[in-house]
Amino acid sequence: MSQDAQTGQSKPDEPATSLPILQSPSGAMSDTINALQSLDVRLRWLSSWMIHNANHLRPSRDGLKVGGHQASCASITTIMATLYFHALRPQDKVAVKPHASPVLHAIHYLLGRQELDQLQRFRGQGGAQSYPSRTKDRIPVDFSTGSVGLGVAITAFASLVQDYLIAQDRMAEAEAGRMVALLGDAELDEGNIYECLIEAYKHDVRNCWWIVDYNRQSLDATTADRMFDRFDDIFRTCGWRVLTLKHGKLQERAFTRDGGRALEAWIDNCPNADYAALTYQGGSAWRARLLADIGDLDHVAELLASFDDEALSALMTNLGGHCVETLLEAYAIAADQQPTLFIAYTIKGFGLPFAGHKDNHSGLMNPGQIEALRTALQIAAGDEWVPYGGLGENAAADLRAFVAASPLAGSVSEARATEIAVPARLPVPDGREQSTQAAFGRILLELSRSEPALAERIVTTSPDVTVSTNLGAWVNQRGLFRRQELKDVFHLARIPSAQRWSGHHAGQHIELGIAENNLFLILAALGLSAPLFGTRLLPIGTIYDPFIARGLDALNYGCYQNSRFLLVATPSGLTLGPEGGAHQSINSPLIGMGQPGLTAFEPAFVDELALMMRWSFAHMQAEDGGSVYLRLTTRAIAQVERGETAWEEDALKGGYWLRPPGPAADAAIVFTGALAPEAISAWKSLEDDIPGLGLLCVTSPDLLHRGWSARQAGRWSGAPRNASHVETLLGQLAPHAGLVTVLDGAPSTLSWLGAVRGMRTSPLGVDRFGQTGDLPDLYRTYRLDADAIVEAAAELFLEV
């Protein structure tokens, strides 16, 4: 039964949500249930003790609370015990809710994959991480979690990636795993979940389970009662099966007794806040409230009298998410490929002294409470870390054997994907004047024709800006990815169009709606294809440069777990011109510099772009590699003539002298990206007045700054202190030289260059919102034109 959001009256659940009431389990199933119940208790204890040790026993040098969410762990231990020791298969992948990290570590401790030292250093340096981390934890972690909601959504996109590999004959259908997300109900407030849900429906995502730990308590409040039925509606509308696990078997058996239906109706209509408070107060409070509310109904008083206070409390907290039998039945129902949402009712802090208390989110058991729990579990003092402490020798042996026979037991290692060969050089498009955005599309198209081995591993995606980011020709050549054929109706009707897009299982472009979070989440999933599925892909995502900020949390999430992808962002800066301030990016170069795991380039010329794309494909596969961000532009500029290739090595380090300075030169103009013509024009105007004036093209402020920072850090890290690339470049200038820096973005992107050798710097850039206009007007207004560069150079010398 569930509560109607409008009337407040109970109503029957739809058939899809009801679970069969089994007869008494067979002997084998009964043994399984008993073992899983025992493991549930083990996980609750070990996770609680891990957190207690970190906060109360381990020496504290700073006096800060370590934390660890004992209540959030306790609410999900039954779900995780039944999953990890019964339902999951080796090919399944799981994103564990952030606050359940101690439970995950406890599971791997029982599986023999986690060291005691890691548990004892939980939330300490080098120990088990506060939230599951692919890169920092020693246990197998399929998906990092931390920023709530993102770990949920990535499982749907990982399922889409799996379908892509199957359709491309790079994975057998029989090897398909289930992508599972374990989430707290408060995560359902995250908007990115619903953006993902819509996209998953468009692509008919399969093999996905989202299991909600529905404890109805978040950090600040109790979950709104009226939302329950809305989740059913939302997910069913998007093609998901919804299984609501509200009652455990103790409750279901009580409901069949005289007076039981009245008790069931009371439970189904009890507000969440009341239920939590009564849980904390215990059996006597339950009895008083139930007698006051329904005690005068037929047989209810007799039913309640048949339970003492302890048993009544156990009955009222026997919700579906804490009942092993109920969970196993639900998993069996959802064993097909249909995506399924499990709403598993739980008690936050279940089995702990603050169960149900509204402040239990960050609450910790005190030493007396943990001691009482240890005593109740018959764990001897000193045996707190013993995996099966408190059990008799025979029971411990039986449970150890059960764990050893579970599907996930045994050694585990991530899949190793073969490296994709990258040609020594990529084609450089011809043309005296070109934009880097248009050249990107032309290079990709040429790769699809001339480098089939590389091109077949490229998969592109874009949030409804495929055409305007120059991916159209690639899609014409390679097609849209669809598991079901999608015909190009306009092409079949002979309606002229530059885009001839058909959808089929061999297509290599995944079309997305306008939701930047989805772009970064699918890039993260595609970029983890090698470790997750054993097949390497080279994902490329295109986006409007200013809207990187809209998906920044998801971008950080992908980089944090070492996903590998190429992000191509365009158009950039004021150079977008008539589109106006809403589409003109300012601080995106700083995002590129500040984001770990992401190397940012901003090429000015198309031969630089080809060089960087080639480097990117190799870097995405390197052991110590990462993801790459290319900031491109729509502005067509005159290309420079190259007489040699010596500049290329420096360009890939972050910068090179387009016009080398003379001996001990007094000044240099430093530029990045689309403002190359203005910088070159200013240099020509000044070269007679400032002998030896240098012109420095910075292709990656990110790499220059990173190298300089690493050298600075070498002073105390003991690393070799060879001069960084930026020091070598600027070392060709006189010590007292001045720098004029200019780019179409935040001036601080380059202004730090003066600190490298103590040089006076005049930084030009964009530090306020743009507006509509043509480029001459905009560049003049925002001091980006050649005149502004000349004036800035003059100011340097006037200040001497």
mmCIF file of N, CA and C in Angstrom, residues 606-676:
data_model
loop_
_atom_site.group_PDB
_atom_site.id
_atom_site.type_symbol
_atom_site.label_atom_id
_atom_site.label_comp_id
_atom_site.label_asym_id
_atom_site.label_seq_id
_atom_site.Cartn_x
_atom_site.Cartn_y
_atom_site.Cartn_z
ATOM 1 N N VAL A 606 46.072 26.356 -37.371
ATOM 2 C CA VAL A 606 45.547 25.014 -37.583
ATOM 3 C C VAL A 606 46.636 23.945 -37.525
ATOM 4 N N ASP A 607 47.889 24.287 -37.850
ATOM 5 C CA ASP A 607 48.936 23.274 -37.715
ATOM 6 C C ASP A 607 49.211 22.982 -36.240
ATOM 7 N N GLU A 608 49.037 24.000 -35.392
ATOM 8 C CA GLU A 608 49.104 23.755 -33.950
ATOM 9 C C GLU A 608 47.985 22.802 -33.526
ATOM 10 N N LEU A 609 46.794 23.049 -34.035
ATOM 11 C CA LEU A 609 45.642 22.215 -33.686
ATOM 12 C C LEU A 609 45.877 20.756 -34.060
ATOM 13 N N ALA A 610 46.349 20.502 -35.278
ATOM 14 C CA ALA A 610 46.615 19.123 -35.706
ATOM 15 C C ALA A 610 47.642 18.470 -34.798
ATOM 16 N N LEU A 611 48.654 19.230 -34.427
ATOM 17 C CA LEU A 611 49.690 18.728 -33.527
ATOM 18 C C LEU A 611 49.094 18.356 -32.169
ATOM 19 N N MET A 612 48.216 19.188 -31.672
ATOM 20 C CA MET A 612 47.633 18.967 -30.348
ATOM 21 C C MET A 612 46.610 17.840 -30.358
ATOM 22 N N MET A 613 45.871 17.701 -31.442
ATOM 23 C CA MET A 613 44.934 16.585 -31.530
ATOM 24 C C MET A 613 45.686 15.265 -31.551
ATOM 25 N N ARG A 614 46.775 15.210 -32.285
ATOM 26 C CA ARG A 614 47.583 13.990 -32.320
ATOM 27 C C ARG A 614 48.130 13.681 -30.916
ATOM 28 N N TRP A 615 48.647 14.706 -30.236
ATOM 29 C CA TRP A 615 49.151 14.545 -28.874
ATOM 30 C C TRP A 615 48.039 14.071 -27.942
ATOM 31 N N SER A 616 46.851 14.596 -28.131
ATOM 32 C CA SER A 616 45.715 14.255 -27.269
ATOM 33 C C SER A 616 45.360 12.778 -27.367
ATOM 34 N N PHE A 617 45.312 12.239 -28.585
ATOM 35 C CA PHE A 617 44.965 10.832 -28.758
ATOM 36 C C PHE A 617 45.986 9.920 -28.064
ATOM 37 N N ALA A 618 47.244 10.338 -28.055
ATOM 38 C CA ALA A 618 48.261 9.549 -27.360
ATOM 39 C C ALA A 618 48.163 9.749 -25.852
ATOM 40 N N HIS A 619 47.958 10.980 -25.419
ATOM 41 C CA HIS A 619 47.900 11.311 -23.994
ATOM 42 C C HIS A 619 46.708 10.634 -23.321
ATOM 43 N N MET A 620 45.604 10.505 -24.042
ATOM 44 C CA MET A 620 44.418 9.856 -23.482
ATOM 45 C C MET A 620 44.662 8.384 -23.189
ATOM 46 N N GLN A 621 45.696 7.797 -23.785
ATOM 47 C CA GLN A 621 45.977 6.382 -23.590
ATOM 48 C C GLN A 621 47.186 6.126 -22.691
ATOM 49 N N ALA A 622 47.958 7.151 -22.408
ATOM 50 C CA ALA A 622 49.195 6.975 -21.652
ATOM 51 C C ALA A 622 48.903 6.603 -20.209
ATOM 52 N N GLU A 623 49.803 5.814 -19.617
ATOM 53 C CA GLU A 623 49.654 5.403 -18.221
ATOM 54 C C GLU A 623 49.531 6.621 -17.312
ATOM 55 N N ASP A 624 50.339 7.635 -17.559
ATOM 56 C CA ASP A 624 50.308 8.847 -16.745
ATOM 57 C C ASP A 624 49.589 9.980 -17.477
ATOM 58 N N GLY A 625 48.692 9.637 -18.384
ATOM 59 C CA GLY A 625 48.003 10.631 -19.185
ATOM 60 C C GLY A 625 46.770 11.191 -18.505
ATOM 61 N N GLY A 626 45.856 11.674 -19.306
ATOM 62 C CA GLY A 626 44.634 12.268 -18.777
ATOM 63 C C GLY A 626 43.756 12.751 -19.903
ATOM 64 N N SER A 627 42.838 13.643 -19.564
ATOM 65 C CA SER A 627 41.935 14.226 -20.551
ATOM 66 C C SER A 627 42.508 15.537 -21.071
ATOM 67 N N VAL A 628 41.925 16.024 -22.162
ATOM 68 C CA VAL A 628 42.448 17.219 -22.834
ATOM 69 C C VAL A 628 41.287 18.150 -23.185
ATOM 70 N N TYR A 629 41.562 19.459 -23.090
ATOM 71 C CA TYR A 629 40.585 20.499 -23.427
ATOM 72 C C TYR A 629 41.194 21.403 -24.485
ATOM 73 N N LEU A 630 40.522 21.502 -25.620
ATOM 74 C CA LEU A 630 40.941 22.403 -26.690
ATOM 75 C C LEU A 630 39.960 23.565 -26.768
ATOM 76 N N ARG A 631 40.475 24.788 -26.608
ATOM 77 C CA ARG A 631 39.633 25.990 -26.702
ATOM 78 C C ARG A 631 39.823 26.579 -28.101
ATOM 79 N N LEU A 632 38.769 26.515 -28.913
ATOM 80 C CA LEU A 632 38.861 26.885 -30.322
ATOM 81 C C LEU A 632 38.008 28.111 -30.616
ATOM 82 N N THR A 633 38.084 28.578 -31.852
ATOM 83 C CA THR A 633 37.382 29.800 -32.219
ATOM 84 C C THR A 633 36.815 29.705 -33.628
ATOM 85 N N THR A 634 35.817 30.545 -33.908
ATOM 86 C CA THR A 634 35.209 30.617 -35.241
ATOM 87 C C THR A 634 35.904 31.635 -36.127
ATOM 88 N N ARG A 635 36.830 32.404 -35.599
ATOM 89 C CA ARG A 635 37.462 33.464 -36.372
ATOM 90 C C ARG A 635 38.501 32.900 -37.338
ATOM 91 N N ALA A 636 38.341 33.164 -38.612
ATOM 92 C CA ALA A 636 39.336 32.738 -39.608
ATOM 93 C C ALA A 636 40.468 33.750 -39.617
ATOM 94 N N ILE A 637 41.691 33.265 -39.431
ATOM 95 C CA ILE A 637 42.855 34.145 -39.414
ATOM 96 C C ILE A 637 43.897 33.637 -40.408
ATOM 97 N N ALA A 638 44.773 34.538 -40.816
ATOM 98 C CA ALA A 638 45.837 34.165 -41.747
ATOM 99 C C ALA A 638 46.784 33.188 -41.068
ATOM 100 N N GLN A 639 47.106 32.135 -41.776
ATOM 101 C CA GLN A 639 48.012 31.128 -41.232
ATOM 102 C C GLN A 639 49.465 31.541 -41.473
ATOM 103 N N VAL A 640 50.333 31.157 -40.576
ATOM 104 C CA VAL A 640 51.739 31.517 -40.722
ATOM 105 C C VAL A 640 52.456 30.460 -41.557
ATOM 106 N N GLU A 641 53.466 30.888 -42.253
ATOM 107 C CA GLU A 641 54.263 29.948 -43.040
ATOM 108 C C GLU A 641 55.372 29.395 -42.161
ATOM 109 N N ARG A 642 55.550 28.067 -42.195
ATOM 110 C CA ARG A 642 56.573 27.424 -41.390
ATOM 111 C C ARG A 642 57.696 26.932 -42.301
ATOM 112 N N GLY A 643 58.908 27.281 -41.939
ATOM 113 C CA GLY A 643 60.027 26.793 -42.718
ATOM 114 C C GLY A 643 60.634 25.536 -42.143
ATOM 115 N N GLU A 644 60.305 25.225 -40.882
ATOM 116 C CA GLU A 644 60.871 24.047 -40.228
ATOM 117 C C GLU A 644 59.875 23.582 -39.156
ATOM 118 N N THR A 645 60.239 22.534 -38.426
ATOM 119 C CA THR A 645 59.323 21.961 -37.427
ATOM 120 C C THR A 645 59.862 22.061 -36.003
ATOM 121 N N ALA A 646 60.927 22.810 -35.819
ATOM 122 C CA ALA A 646 61.518 22.884 -34.479
ATOM 123 C C ALA A 646 60.551 23.469 -33.463
ATOM 124 N N TRP A 647 59.622 24.321 -33.929
ATOM 125 C CA TRP A 647 58.659 24.960 -33.031
ATOM 126 C C TRP A 647 57.699 23.963 -32.386
ATOM 127 N N GLU A 648 57.513 22.796 -33.014
ATOM 128 C CA GLU A 648 56.467 21.882 -32.580
ATOM 129 C C GLU A 648 56.691 21.365 -31.162
ATOM 130 N N GLU A 649 57.933 21.010 -30.865
ATOM 131 C CA GLU A 649 58.223 20.489 -29.527
ATOM 132 C C GLU A 649 57.891 21.524 -28.458
ATOM 133 N N ASP A 650 58.269 22.778 -28.708
ATOM 134 C CA ASP A 650 57.963 23.832 -27.741
ATOM 135 C C ASP A 650 56.463 24.087 -27.650
ATOM 136 N N ALA A 651 55.773 24.002 -28.779
ATOM 137 C CA ALA A 651 54.322 24.230 -28.772
ATOM 138 C C ALA A 651 53.618 23.220 -27.882
ATOM 139 N N LEU A 652 54.089 21.989 -27.898
ATOM 140 C CA LEU A 652 53.481 20.950 -27.066
ATOM 141 C C LEU A 652 53.893 21.051 -25.599
ATOM 142 N N LYS A 653 54.871 21.920 -25.318
ATOM 143 C CA LYS A 653 55.245 22.192 -23.931
ATOM 144 C C LYS A 653 54.501 23.415 -23.388
ATOM 145 N N GLY A 654 53.818 24.137 -24.268
ATOM 146 C CA GLY A 654 53.034 25.269 -23.808
ATOM 147 C C GLY A 654 53.294 26.576 -24.501
ATOM 148 N N GLY A 655 54.385 26.695 -25.271
ATOM 149 C CA GLY A 655 54.616 27.954 -25.953
ATOM 150 C C GLY A 655 55.896 27.942 -26.766
ATOM 151 N N TYR A 656 55.955 28.842 -27.765
ATOM 152 C CA TYR A 656 57.140 28.945 -28.610
ATOM 153 C C TYR A 656 57.245 30.375 -29.131
ATOM 154 N N TRP A 657 58.460 30.734 -29.503
ATOM 155 C CA TRP A 657 58.701 32.073 -30.044
ATOM 156 C C TRP A 657 58.305 32.102 -31.521
ATOM 157 N N LEU A 658 57.230 32.806 -31.813
ATOM 158 C CA LEU A 658 56.859 33.012 -33.208
ATOM 159 C C LEU A 658 57.850 33.980 -33.862
ATOM 160 N N ARG A 659 58.295 34.968 -33.102
ATOM 161 C CA ARG A 659 59.372 35.861 -33.513
ATOM 162 C C ARG A 659 60.360 35.896 -32.340
ATOM 163 N N PRO A 660 61.466 35.163 -32.440
ATOM 164 C CA PRO A 660 62.405 35.086 -31.309
ATOM 165 C C PRO A 660 62.938 36.470 -30.948
ATOM 166 N N PRO A 661 63.179 36.728 -29.667
ATOM 167 C CA PRO A 661 63.715 38.027 -29.257
ATOM 168 C C PRO A 661 65.185 38.154 -29.613
ATOM 169 N N GLY A 662 65.607 39.392 -29.751
ATOM 170 C CA GLY A 662 67.021 39.639 -29.967
ATOM 171 C C GLY A 662 67.786 39.453 -28.670
ATOM 172 N N PRO A 663 69.107 39.504 -28.719
ATOM 173 C CA PRO A 663 69.926 39.322 -27.520
ATOM 174 C C PRO A 663 69.553 40.340 -26.437
ATOM 175 N N ALA A 664 69.257 39.817 -25.259
ATOM 176 C CA ALA A 664 68.912 40.666 -24.100
ATOM 177 C C ALA A 664 67.825 41.684 -24.443
ATOM 178 N N ALA A 665 66.795 41.220 -25.157
ATOM 179 C CA ALA A 665 65.711 42.109 -25.562
ATOM 180 C C ALA A 665 64.995 42.695 -24.357
ATOM 181 N N ASP A 666 64.484 43.912 -24.513
ATOM 182 C CA ASP A 666 63.849 44.621 -23.401
ATOM 183 C C ASP A 666 62.355 44.317 -23.259
ATOM 184 N N ALA A 667 61.744 43.643 -24.232
ATOM 185 C CA ALA A 667 60.291 43.439 -24.167
ATOM 186 C C ALA A 667 59.857 42.303 -25.070
ATOM 187 N N ALA A 668 58.658 41.819 -24.793
ATOM 188 C CA ALA A 668 58.034 40.796 -25.631
ATOM 189 C C ALA A 668 56.528 40.941 -25.553
ATOM 190 N N ILE A 669 55.883 40.640 -26.654
ATOM 191 C CA ILE A 669 54.416 40.518 -26.686
ATOM 192 C C ILE A 669 54.091 39.039 -26.569
ATOM 193 N N VAL A 670 53.183 38.716 -25.674
ATOM 194 C CA VAL A 670 52.806 37.326 -25.422
ATOM 195 C C VAL A 670 51.321 37.194 -25.722
ATOM 196 N N PHE A 671 50.962 36.277 -26.601
ATOM 197 C CA PHE A 671 49.557 36.140 -26.982
ATOM 198 C C PHE A 671 49.130 34.676 -26.959
ATOM 199 N N THR A 672 47.823 34.491 -26.919
ATOM 200 C CA THR A 672 47.225 33.157 -26.980
ATOM 201 C C THR A 672 46.022 33.195 -27.905
ATOM 202 N N GLY A 673 45.907 32.175 -28.766
ATOM 203 C CA GLY A 673 44.687 31.922 -29.517
ATOM 204 C C GLY A 673 44.342 32.923 -30.596
ATOM 205 N N ALA A 674 43.066 33.298 -30.644
ATOM 206 C CA ALA A 674 42.494 34.027 -31.774
ATOM 207 C C ALA A 674 43.044 35.427 -31.946
ATOM 208 N N LEU A 675 43.737 35.970 -30.957
ATOM 209 C CA LEU A 675 44.258 37.330 -31.065
ATOM 210 C C LEU A 675 45.629 37.377 -31.721
ATOM 211 N N ALA A 676 46.026 36.295 -32.363
ATOM 212 C CA ALA A 676 47.304 36.270 -33.074
ATOM 213 C C ALA A 676 47.429 37.427 -34.070
#
